[in-house]
Coordinates of C-alpha atoms (C1' of nucleotides) in Angstrom, one line a residue:
Chain M
M1 CA 119.9 125.8 -12.4
E2 CA 122.5 128.5 -11.2
L3 CA 124.5 129.8 -14.2
G4 CA 125.8 133.3 -13.4
P5 CA 126.6 135.3 -10.2
T6 CA 123.7 136.5 -8.4
K7 CA 120.6 137.9 -10.5
E8 CA 119.7 135.3 -13.7
K9 CA 116.1 135.6 -12.5
V10 CA 115.6 131.8 -12.9
V11 CA 111.7 132.0 -14.1
A12 CA 111.6 127.8 -14.1
D13 CA 111.6 127.0 -10.3
L14 CA 108.1 127.4 -9.8
V15 CA 105.4 124.0 -9.6
Y16 CA 102.7 125.2 -11.8
Q17 CA 105.0 126.7 -14.2
R18 CA 107.2 123.4 -14.7
V19 CA 103.8 121.6 -15.3
I20 CA 102.5 124.1 -17.8
K21 CA 106.1 123.2 -19.6
A22 CA 106.0 119.6 -19.1
L23 CA 102.2 119.2 -20.4
Q24 CA 103.0 121.9 -23.1
N25 CA 105.9 119.7 -24.4
Q26 CA 103.7 116.5 -24.0
I27 CA 100.7 117.8 -26.0
D28 CA 103.0 119.2 -28.5
A29 CA 105.0 116.5 -29.2
G30 CA 101.7 114.1 -29.4
K31 CA 101.7 112.3 -26.8
F32 CA 98.3 112.5 -26.4
S33 CA 96.8 110.9 -29.5
D34 CA 93.1 110.7 -28.2
L35 CA 93.1 114.6 -27.2
K36 CA 92.5 113.4 -23.7
L37 CA 94.2 114.4 -20.9
P38 CA 94.4 112.0 -17.8
N39 CA 92.2 113.6 -14.8
E40 CA 93.3 116.0 -12.5
R41 CA 93.7 113.7 -9.8
I42 CA 96.2 111.4 -11.8
L43 CA 98.0 114.3 -13.0
A44 CA 98.6 115.3 -9.7
E45 CA 99.9 111.9 -9.2
E46 CA 102.2 111.9 -11.9
F47 CA 103.7 115.4 -11.1
Q48 CA 103.9 114.7 -7.5
V49 CA 101.8 117.7 -6.8
S50 CA 98.7 119.0 -5.8
R51 CA 95.3 119.1 -7.4
S52 CA 95.4 122.5 -6.8
S53 CA 98.8 123.2 -8.8
I54 CA 97.6 121.2 -11.7
K55 CA 94.3 122.9 -11.8
K56 CA 96.1 126.3 -12.0
A57 CA 98.3 125.1 -14.9
L58 CA 95.6 123.8 -17.0
N59 CA 93.8 127.2 -15.9
S60 CA 96.9 128.8 -17.8
L61 CA 96.7 126.0 -20.8
I62 CA 93.1 126.9 -21.3
Q63 CA 93.8 130.7 -21.4
R64 CA 95.9 130.1 -24.2
G65 CA 93.4 127.9 -26.2
V66 CA 95.7 124.6 -26.2
V67 CA 93.1 122.9 -23.8
F68 CA 89.3 123.1 -22.8
Q69 CA 87.7 121.4 -20.0
K70 CA 84.2 120.2 -19.4
Q71 CA 82.6 119.2 -16.0
G72 CA 82.3 115.4 -15.8
A73 CA 84.1 114.8 -19.0
G74 CA 87.8 115.6 -18.8
T75 CA 90.5 117.8 -19.9
F76 CA 91.0 117.8 -23.5
I77 CA 93.2 119.6 -26.4
N78 CA 91.7 122.2 -28.4
P79 CA 91.8 120.3 -32.0
L80 CA 92.3 123.6 -33.5
Y81 CA 95.7 124.1 -31.5
L82 CA 97.5 120.9 -33.1
K83 CA 96.2 122.1 -36.5
N84 CA 97.1 125.5 -36.5
R85 CA 100.2 125.7 -33.9
P86 CA 101.5 128.7 -35.3
M87 CA 98.5 131.2 -35.0
F88 CA 98.4 130.7 -31.6
D89 CA 101.8 131.3 -31.1
I90 CA 100.4 134.8 -32.0
A91 CA 97.2 134.7 -30.7
G92 CA 96.2 137.7 -27.9
D93 CA 100.3 138.6 -28.4
N94 CA 99.8 142.0 -29.2
V95 CA 101.2 144.3 -27.0
G96 CA 104.1 146.1 -28.1
V97 CA 102.4 145.9 -31.6
T98 CA 105.5 147.7 -32.6
D99 CA 107.5 144.9 -31.3
T100 CA 105.1 142.0 -32.2
F101 CA 107.0 142.6 -35.7
Q102 CA 110.0 141.4 -34.5
R103 CA 109.7 137.6 -36.0
N104 CA 111.0 135.5 -38.6
G105 CA 114.4 137.2 -38.2
K106 CA 113.5 139.9 -40.2
R107 CA 114.8 142.4 -38.3
P108 CA 112.4 145.7 -39.1
D109 CA 114.1 148.9 -40.1
I110 CA 112.3 151.8 -37.6
K111 CA 112.7 155.4 -39.4
V112 CA 112.0 158.3 -37.4
I113 CA 109.2 160.8 -38.8
D114 CA 108.8 162.8 -36.2
F115 CA 109.9 163.4 -32.7
N116 CA 109.0 166.4 -30.2
V117 CA 107.1 167.4 -27.0
V118 CA 103.8 168.9 -27.7
P119 CA 100.9 169.6 -25.6
A120 CA 98.4 167.0 -25.1
S121 CA 95.5 167.2 -27.6
P122 CA 91.8 166.6 -25.8
E123 CA 91.8 163.4 -27.1
V124 CA 95.8 162.4 -25.9
Q125 CA 94.7 164.1 -23.0
E126 CA 91.6 162.0 -22.2
S127 CA 93.6 158.5 -23.4
L128 CA 96.4 159.0 -21.3
F129 CA 94.7 160.6 -18.2
L130 CA 96.5 163.7 -17.9
E131 CA 95.7 167.5 -16.7
P132 CA 94.8 169.9 -19.5
G133 CA 98.2 171.5 -20.2
E134 CA 100.5 168.6 -19.7
F135 CA 102.8 167.2 -22.3
V136 CA 103.8 164.5 -24.2
Y137 CA 106.0 163.4 -26.7
E138 CA 104.7 162.7 -30.0
I139 CA 106.4 159.9 -31.6
Q140 CA 106.3 159.3 -35.4
R141 CA 107.9 156.4 -37.1
L142 CA 107.6 154.3 -40.1
R143 CA 108.4 150.6 -39.8
S144 CA 109.4 148.1 -42.8
F145 CA 109.9 145.0 -43.4
D146 CA 113.5 144.7 -45.8
D147 CA 112.6 147.7 -47.4
Q148 CA 108.8 147.2 -47.4
P149 CA 107.0 149.9 -45.3
F150 CA 104.2 148.3 -43.7
M151 CA 103.5 150.6 -40.6
I152 CA 103.1 154.3 -39.6
E153 CA 103.1 154.8 -36.1
D154 CA 102.0 157.7 -34.2
G155 CA 102.4 157.3 -30.5
F156 CA 102.2 159.7 -27.7
V157 CA 103.9 159.2 -24.5
P158 CA 103.5 161.6 -21.3
I159 CA 106.9 163.3 -20.6
K160 CA 106.3 163.2 -16.7
L161 CA 106.9 159.5 -17.1
V162 CA 110.0 159.2 -19.2
P163 CA 111.4 162.4 -18.9
D164 CA 114.9 161.8 -20.6
L165 CA 113.6 160.2 -23.9
T166 CA 115.8 161.1 -27.1
K167 CA 115.6 160.3 -30.5
K168 CA 118.1 157.6 -30.0
N169 CA 115.9 155.6 -27.8
I170 CA 113.2 155.9 -30.0
A171 CA 115.1 154.4 -32.8
G172 CA 114.7 151.1 -31.4
S173 CA 112.3 149.1 -29.5
L174 CA 110.7 151.9 -26.9
Y175 CA 109.4 149.4 -24.7
K176 CA 112.6 147.6 -24.7
Y177 CA 114.1 150.6 -23.5
L178 CA 111.8 151.2 -20.8
H179 CA 111.9 148.1 -19.4
E180 CA 115.8 147.9 -19.6
S181 CA 116.5 151.2 -18.3
R182 CA 113.7 152.4 -16.3
N183 CA 112.1 149.5 -15.0
I184 CA 108.9 150.1 -16.5
A185 CA 107.1 147.0 -17.8
V186 CA 104.1 147.8 -20.3
T187 CA 101.8 144.4 -19.5
R188 CA 98.2 145.5 -20.5
S189 CA 96.9 147.1 -23.7
F190 CA 93.2 148.4 -25.0
L191 CA 93.1 148.1 -28.5
T192 CA 90.4 149.0 -31.3
I193 CA 91.0 147.4 -34.9
S194 CA 89.5 148.7 -37.9
A195 CA 89.9 149.7 -41.4
D196 CA 90.4 152.7 -43.5
V197 CA 90.3 154.4 -46.6
S198 CA 94.1 155.2 -47.7
T199 CA 95.6 158.9 -47.8
A200 CA 97.7 160.2 -49.4
N201 CA 100.0 160.3 -47.1
D202 CA 99.5 156.8 -46.4
Q203 CA 99.8 156.2 -50.1
K204 CA 103.2 157.6 -50.4
L205 CA 104.6 156.0 -47.0
L206 CA 103.5 152.4 -47.2
N207 CA 103.7 152.7 -51.0
L208 CA 99.9 152.1 -51.9
K209 CA 97.9 152.1 -54.7
P210 CA 95.1 154.5 -54.4
V211 CA 92.6 151.8 -53.8
E212 CA 94.1 150.0 -51.9
P213 CA 93.3 150.3 -48.0
V214 CA 95.1 150.5 -44.8
G215 CA 94.5 148.5 -41.4
V216 CA 93.9 150.9 -38.5
M217 CA 95.0 150.0 -34.6
E218 CA 94.4 152.6 -32.2
G219 CA 95.2 152.1 -28.4
I220 CA 96.5 152.3 -25.0
F221 CA 99.2 150.5 -23.6
F222 CA 100.1 150.9 -19.7
M223 CA 102.6 150.0 -17.2
D224 CA 101.8 147.2 -13.9
R225 CA 99.8 150.0 -11.8
G226 CA 97.6 150.7 -14.6
T227 CA 99.2 154.1 -15.5
P228 CA 98.5 154.9 -18.9
I229 CA 102.3 154.9 -20.7
E230 CA 101.2 155.5 -24.4
F231 CA 98.4 156.3 -26.2
S232 CA 99.2 155.2 -30.5
H233 CA 97.4 155.5 -33.7
M234 CA 99.2 153.0 -36.1
R235 CA 98.3 152.5 -39.8
L236 CA 99.1 149.4 -41.6
H237 CA 99.6 148.5 -44.9
Y238 CA 96.4 146.1 -45.4
K239 CA 98.4 143.0 -46.3
F240 CA 100.5 143.2 -43.1
M241 CA 97.6 143.9 -40.6
R242 CA 96.4 140.2 -39.0
Y243 CA 95.3 140.3 -36.0
N244 CA 94.7 137.1 -34.5
T245 CA 92.8 136.7 -31.3
F246 CA 91.5 133.5 -29.5
T247 CA 88.3 134.3 -27.1
L248 CA 86.5 132.7 -24.5
L249 CA 82.7 132.8 -24.4
N250 CA 81.5 132.5 -20.5
Chain Y
M1 CA 63.2 122.1 -21.9
E2 CA 61.4 122.2 -19.4
L3 CA 60.4 125.3 -17.3
G4 CA 59.0 124.2 -14.8
P5 CA 59.4 125.2 -10.9
T6 CA 62.3 122.7 -10.2
K7 CA 64.9 123.8 -12.9
E8 CA 65.1 127.8 -12.9
K9 CA 69.2 127.6 -12.5
V10 CA 69.9 130.3 -10.2
V11 CA 73.5 131.0 -11.7
A12 CA 74.0 133.4 -8.1
D13 CA 74.5 131.3 -5.7
L14 CA 78.4 130.8 -5.9
V15 CA 80.3 132.5 -3.6
Y16 CA 82.8 134.0 -6.1
Q17 CA 80.0 135.1 -8.3
R18 CA 78.5 137.0 -5.6
V19 CA 81.7 138.7 -4.6
I20 CA 82.5 139.6 -8.4
K21 CA 79.4 140.9 -8.6
A22 CA 79.8 143.0 -5.5
L23 CA 83.0 144.5 -6.5
Q24 CA 81.8 145.6 -9.6
N25 CA 79.0 147.8 -7.9
Q26 CA 81.2 149.0 -5.8
I27 CA 83.2 149.9 -7.9
D28 CA 80.9 151.4 -10.7
A29 CA 79.5 153.5 -7.7
G30 CA 82.8 155.3 -7.1
K31 CA 83.3 153.8 -3.5
F32 CA 87.1 153.1 -3.9
S33 CA 87.9 156.7 -4.7
D34 CA 91.8 156.3 -4.5
L35 CA 91.3 153.6 -7.3
K36 CA 92.5 151.2 -4.7
L37 CA 90.9 147.9 -3.0
P38 CA 91.3 147.0 0.5
N39 CA 93.6 143.9 0.7
E40 CA 92.9 140.3 0.2
R41 CA 92.7 139.1 3.5
I42 CA 90.5 142.1 4.6
L43 CA 88.3 141.6 1.7
A44 CA 88.0 138.1 2.9
E45 CA 87.0 139.2 6.1
E46 CA 84.3 141.9 5.3
F47 CA 82.7 139.3 2.7
Q48 CA 82.9 136.5 5.2
V49 CA 84.7 134.2 2.9
S50 CA 87.6 132.8 2.1
R51 CA 91.0 134.2 1.0
S52 CA 91.2 131.9 -2.0
S53 CA 87.7 132.9 -2.9
I54 CA 88.8 136.7 -3.2
K55 CA 91.3 135.5 -5.2
K56 CA 89.1 133.7 -7.7
A57 CA 87.1 136.8 -7.7
L58 CA 89.9 139.2 -8.0
N59 CA 91.3 137.1 -11.1
S60 CA 88.1 137.2 -12.8
L61 CA 87.8 141.2 -12.4
I62 CA 91.5 141.2 -13.8
Q63 CA 91.1 139.2 -16.8
R64 CA 88.3 141.7 -17.7
G65 CA 90.7 144.8 -17.3
V66 CA 88.8 146.0 -14.3
V67 CA 91.2 145.9 -11.8
F68 CA 94.9 144.7 -11.6
Q69 CA 97.3 143.3 -8.9
K70 CA 100.9 144.3 -7.9
Q71 CA 102.3 142.1 -5.5
G72 CA 103.3 144.1 -2.3
A73 CA 101.3 147.0 -3.2
G74 CA 97.8 146.3 -3.9
T75 CA 94.8 145.6 -5.8
F76 CA 94.3 148.9 -8.0
I77 CA 91.3 150.0 -10.3
N78 CA 92.0 150.3 -14.2
P79 CA 91.9 154.0 -14.6
L80 CA 91.0 153.3 -17.8
Y81 CA 88.0 151.3 -17.1
L82 CA 86.4 154.0 -15.1
K83 CA 87.3 156.4 -17.8
N84 CA 86.0 154.1 -20.6
R85 CA 83.8 151.5 -19.5
P86 CA 81.3 151.1 -22.3
M87 CA 84.4 149.9 -24.3
F88 CA 85.2 147.0 -21.6
D89 CA 81.4 146.1 -22.2
I90 CA 82.3 145.1 -25.6
A91 CA 85.8 143.5 -25.4
G92 CA 86.7 140.8 -26.0
D93 CA 82.8 139.9 -26.6
N94 CA 83.3 138.3 -30.5
V95 CA 82.2 135.2 -30.4
G96 CA 78.8 135.2 -32.2
V97 CA 80.1 138.2 -34.2
T98 CA 76.8 137.5 -35.8
D99 CA 74.7 138.2 -33.1
T100 CA 77.2 140.5 -31.4
F101 CA 75.8 143.3 -33.5
Q102 CA 72.2 143.1 -31.8
R103 CA 72.8 146.4 -29.5
N104 CA 71.6 149.2 -29.0
G105 CA 68.0 148.2 -29.7
K106 CA 68.9 148.3 -33.3
R107 CA 67.5 144.7 -34.6
P108 CA 69.5 144.0 -37.5
D109 CA 67.9 142.6 -40.5
I110 CA 69.1 139.2 -41.6
K111 CA 68.5 138.3 -45.0
V112 CA 69.6 135.0 -46.3
I113 CA 71.6 135.0 -49.9
D114 CA 72.2 131.5 -50.1
F115 CA 71.4 128.1 -48.2
N116 CA 73.1 124.9 -49.8
V117 CA 74.6 121.7 -48.5
V118 CA 78.1 121.1 -50.4
P119 CA 81.1 119.2 -49.8
A120 CA 83.7 120.8 -47.4
S121 CA 86.5 122.7 -49.6
P122 CA 89.9 121.9 -48.7
E123 CA 90.0 125.0 -46.3
V124 CA 86.6 124.4 -44.9
Q125 CA 87.5 120.6 -44.5
E126 CA 90.8 121.7 -42.5
S127 CA 89.1 124.3 -40.4
L128 CA 86.6 122.1 -39.3
F129 CA 88.6 119.4 -38.5
L130 CA 86.3 117.3 -41.3
E131 CA 87.2 113.8 -43.0
P132 CA 87.9 114.3 -46.8
G133 CA 84.2 114.3 -48.6
E134 CA 82.2 115.1 -45.4
F135 CA 79.3 117.7 -46.4
V136 CA 78.8 121.3 -45.0
Y137 CA 76.0 123.6 -44.9
E138 CA 77.1 126.8 -46.5
I139 CA 75.0 129.8 -45.1
Q140 CA 75.3 133.1 -46.9
R141 CA 73.9 136.0 -45.3
L142 CA 73.7 139.7 -45.4
R143 CA 73.4 141.7 -42.1
S144 CA 71.8 145.4 -42.0
F145 CA 71.1 148.1 -39.3
D146 CA 68.2 150.2 -40.5
D147 CA 68.4 149.3 -43.8
Q148 CA 72.8 150.3 -44.0
P149 CA 74.2 146.6 -45.1
F150 CA 77.2 146.0 -43.1
M151 CA 78.0 142.7 -43.1
I152 CA 78.1 139.8 -46.0
E153 CA 78.6 136.8 -43.7
D154 CA 79.8 133.3 -45.2
G155 CA 79.4 130.1 -43.0
F156 CA 80.0 126.9 -43.2
V157 CA 78.6 124.0 -40.6
P158 CA 79.0 120.4 -40.6
I159 CA 76.0 118.9 -41.3
K160 CA 76.4 116.0 -39.1
L161 CA 76.2 118.2 -35.7
V162 CA 73.3 119.8 -36.8
P163 CA 71.1 117.4 -39.4
D164 CA 68.0 119.2 -39.3
L165 CA 69.3 122.9 -40.1
T166 CA 66.5 124.7 -42.2
K167 CA 66.3 128.4 -43.7
K168 CA 63.8 129.4 -41.2
N169 CA 66.7 128.7 -38.4
I170 CA 69.3 130.6 -40.5
A171 CA 67.0 133.5 -40.7
G172 CA 67.6 134.8 -37.3
S173 CA 70.4 134.3 -34.8
L174 CA 72.3 130.6 -35.5
Y175 CA 73.8 130.4 -31.9
K176 CA 70.3 131.1 -30.4
Y177 CA 69.2 128.1 -32.4
L178 CA 71.6 126.0 -31.6
H179 CA 71.9 127.0 -27.7
E180 CA 67.7 126.7 -27.1
S181 CA 66.9 124.0 -29.4
R182 CA 69.9 121.7 -29.4
N183 CA 71.7 122.8 -26.3
I184 CA 75.0 123.4 -28.1
A185 CA 76.7 126.2 -26.3
V186 CA 79.1 128.2 -28.9
T187 CA 81.9 129.4 -26.0
R188 CA 85.4 129.6 -28.1
S189 CA 86.0 131.1 -31.1
F190 CA 89.4 131.6 -32.9
L191 CA 89.3 134.8 -35.2
T192 CA 92.0 136.5 -37.8
I193 CA 91.1 140.0 -38.1
S194 CA 92.3 142.0 -41.3
A195 CA 91.3 144.3 -44.3
D196 CA 91.3 144.1 -48.0
V197 CA 90.4 146.2 -51.1
S198 CA 86.1 145.5 -51.9
T199 CA 85.2 143.5 -54.8
A200 CA 82.7 144.8 -56.8
N201 CA 79.9 142.2 -55.3
D202 CA 81.4 143.7 -52.2
Q203 CA 80.5 147.4 -53.1
K204 CA 77.0 146.0 -54.4
L205 CA 75.6 144.3 -51.3
L206 CA 77.3 147.1 -48.8
N207 CA 76.8 149.8 -51.0
L208 CA 80.4 150.8 -50.8
K209 CA 82.3 153.1 -53.2
P210 CA 85.1 151.3 -55.3
V211 CA 87.9 153.0 -53.1
E212 CA 86.2 151.9 -49.5
P213 CA 87.2 148.8 -48.4
V214 CA 85.9 146.2 -46.3
G215 CA 87.3 144.8 -42.7
V216 CA 87.4 140.9 -42.9
M217 CA 87.1 138.9 -40.0
E218 CA 87.7 135.2 -40.7
G219 CA 87.4 132.2 -37.8
I220 CA 86.4 129.5 -36.2
F221 CA 83.8 128.8 -33.6
F222 CA 83.7 125.8 -31.2
M223 CA 81.6 124.2 -28.6
D224 CA 82.1 123.3 -25.6
R225 CA 83.9 119.9 -26.8
G226 CA 86.2 121.9 -28.7
T227 CA 84.7 120.6 -31.9
P228 CA 84.4 123.0 -34.1
I229 CA 80.9 124.2 -35.2
E230 CA 81.1 127.0 -37.8
F231 CA 83.9 128.4 -40.1
S232 CA 82.9 131.8 -40.8
H233 CA 84.4 134.2 -43.3
M234 CA 82.7 137.9 -42.7
R235 CA 83.2 141.0 -45.1
L236 CA 82.1 144.1 -43.2
H237 CA 81.5 147.5 -44.5
Y238 CA 85.0 149.3 -43.1
K239 CA 82.9 151.8 -41.1
F240 CA 81.4 149.2 -39.1
M241 CA 84.3 147.2 -38.4
R242 CA 85.6 147.9 -34.5
Y243 CA 87.0 145.1 -32.9
N244 CA 88.2 145.9 -29.3
T245 CA 90.8 143.9 -27.5
F246 CA 91.6 144.2 -23.8
T247 CA 94.9 142.2 -23.6
L248 CA 97.0 140.9 -20.7
L249 CA 100.3 141.0 -21.7
N250 CA 102.8 138.1 -20.3
Chain Z
dA1 C1' 118.0 166.1 6.0
dA2 C1' 119.3 162.1 3.6
dT3 C1' 120.1 157.4 3.8
dT4 C1' 120.3 152.8 4.8
dA5 C1' 118.3 148.9 7.2
dA6 C1' 114.7 147.1 9.7
dA7 C1' 109.7 145.8 9.8
dA8 C1' 105.2 145.7 8.6
dT9 C1' 101.9 145.2 4.4
dT10 C1' 100.0 142.9 0.8
dG11 C1' 100.1 139.7 -3.4
dG12 C1' 102.1 134.8 -4.6
dT13 C1' 102.6 130.0 -4.7
dA14 C1' 101.8 125.1 -2.6
dC15 C1' 99.5 121.8 -0.8
dG16 C1' 95.7 119.6 1.3
dT17 C1' 90.6 118.8 2.3
dT18 C1' 85.8 118.2 1.9
dC19 C1' 81.7 118.4 -0.6
dC20 C1' 79.0 119.6 -4.9
dT21 C1' 77.3 119.0 -9.9
dT22 C1' 77.8 117.2 -14.5
dT23 C1' 78.7 113.3 -17.7
dT24 C1' 79.5 109.1 -18.8
dG25 C1' 79.3 104.2 -18.7
dC26 C1' 76.9 100.3 -17.2
dG27 C1' 73.7 96.9 -15.6
dA28 C1' 68.9 96.4 -15.0
dA29 C1' 64.3 96.1 -16.0
dA30 C1' 60.7 96.8 -20.0
Chain X
dT1 C1' 66.7 96.8 -28.1
dT2 C1' 65.9 100.3 -25.9
dT3 C1' 65.1 102.7 -21.9
dC4 C1' 65.9 103.8 -17.3
dG5 C1' 68.9 104.5 -13.0
dC6 C1' 72.4 104.4 -10.7
dA7 C1' 77.2 103.9 -9.5
dA8 C1' 81.7 106.0 -11.2
dA9 C1' 84.4 109.3 -13.0
dA10 C1' 85.8 114.0 -13.7
dG11 C1' 86.0 118.5 -13.1
dG12 C1' 84.3 122.9 -10.2
dA13 C1' 83.8 125.2 -5.6
dA14 C1' 84.9 126.9 -1.1
dC15 C1' 87.7 126.6 2.9
dG16 C1' 92.0 126.5 5.1
dT17 C1' 96.9 126.9 6.0
dA18 C1' 101.6 127.9 5.7
dC19 C1' 105.4 130.2 3.8
dC20 C1' 107.2 133.1 0.1
dA21 C1' 108.6 137.5 -2.6
dA22 C1' 107.8 142.5 -3.8
dT23 C1' 107.0 146.6 -2.2
dT24 C1' 106.1 150.3 1.2
dT25 C1' 106.3 152.1 5.3
dT26 C1' 108.9 152.9 9.5
dA27 C1' 112.7 153.7 12.0
dA28 C1' 117.3 154.6 12.8
dT29 C1' 121.6 155.9 11.6
dT30 C1' 124.5 158.9 9.5

DNA sequence: AATTAAAATTGGTACGTTCCTTTTGCGAAA
DNA sequence: TTTCGCAAAAGGAACGTACCAATTTTAATT
């Protein structure tokens, strides 16, 4: 699959990735009408790979909620997945809440309300694992869909991690900038989701009636090494907050 | 369910489970002060198990957000985990929302508001994967903490899956009943979390002022085989809805 | 001292084997 | 017909090997 000269980063040459995609396609195409997949040994035979690789691939599909397994019985497609596929596309896909909303071709407008460097408050300091007195960017933004503002975002980023941040970087996707220009990948998040009465400020910015509430998402995003990169507090127009989650009990 | 000598179901005789617990304890005890674990080969040597088993154990800790790995670098403890351990105990632990709230010794009061058998509405039918005309229990309950009602729960369970449900079973933990008496394990859930303006009914039952909102959790719980066992619609006092989630990006 | 290149470290992928445990299904017995 | 027990089917666990890829460390060079 060589297109360009050197880089290109072909992600698809891993066996288990290949199997995942193939199975996913077959499932989406309705190949297994009885909702049951062939057993692992057969799959290994069909794909001409080891059973271990099949296991690894299936494990990934399990985590996504596409299939589930039961010892002694087999591997089955989650009926919910077939019924409600679009939901599953979103489930769990929540890091970069900021970025998550770039869906359906609706490109969100981002308005920078405030952009400063301030000393970290105790809460921020604690959350970002900073020493007392360290400085952070405070980034306040208002996000909209087609002139409908839906989210007030208050984010804090340690300056030591991104010393050269500018208002221009902030106006777009912060994570895209971090990734493309600084090779920082944001790969984990810890979020708390709740609801709250809307404040006067919420009502003004989000165009809410006094009785209408906001959804609140607050959390920490961190990079590969586990270093927190952003503490974010988000207040959303209640009609626009929908958090989908697929959970394995265990 | 015979409690005799033979069964006992010792869950702990699995190698990787043993490793998970040991590592978890060592981490909690602060053994790795530099936040770095020994490499996989060393761990295998120390625990006298194969590297594969170490990998399996570490993988589990990764999913829980306790540690993370980076190729070429090593395995590191998530600093957030150490800082905020109690949060991680709750994260993702959301199936049986009904049951999740039995924490802190505060035993919640459950009041059965309504308990009937009704034909499944289109939405319920769709969600529970039923044929048109099938019947479901409709279970309406109000949950409280120490006289503070916090959740109105409207649940639907197919009668064919639990033909002998009674009001008595419903008054306690439904899932405990299913598990202990019917050997049905609820192991997966798909939830959508949002917020809404409180209705007059909400305000009355949850003791809310008109301006105060409710948190909404709606979703499907299913059992081992992927069969949906309950569709549940929950409206929570906004001060009591806190959903924690740890998410791996990718 | 700074830069660069090689080597060691460390996790990732893939395969294969062996044996165990849980379910399921079938056939024999009651 | 129903029940019971055994064989088969299917996933789970564990081990081990070999080699690959990203990162870090070390050494050599400039």
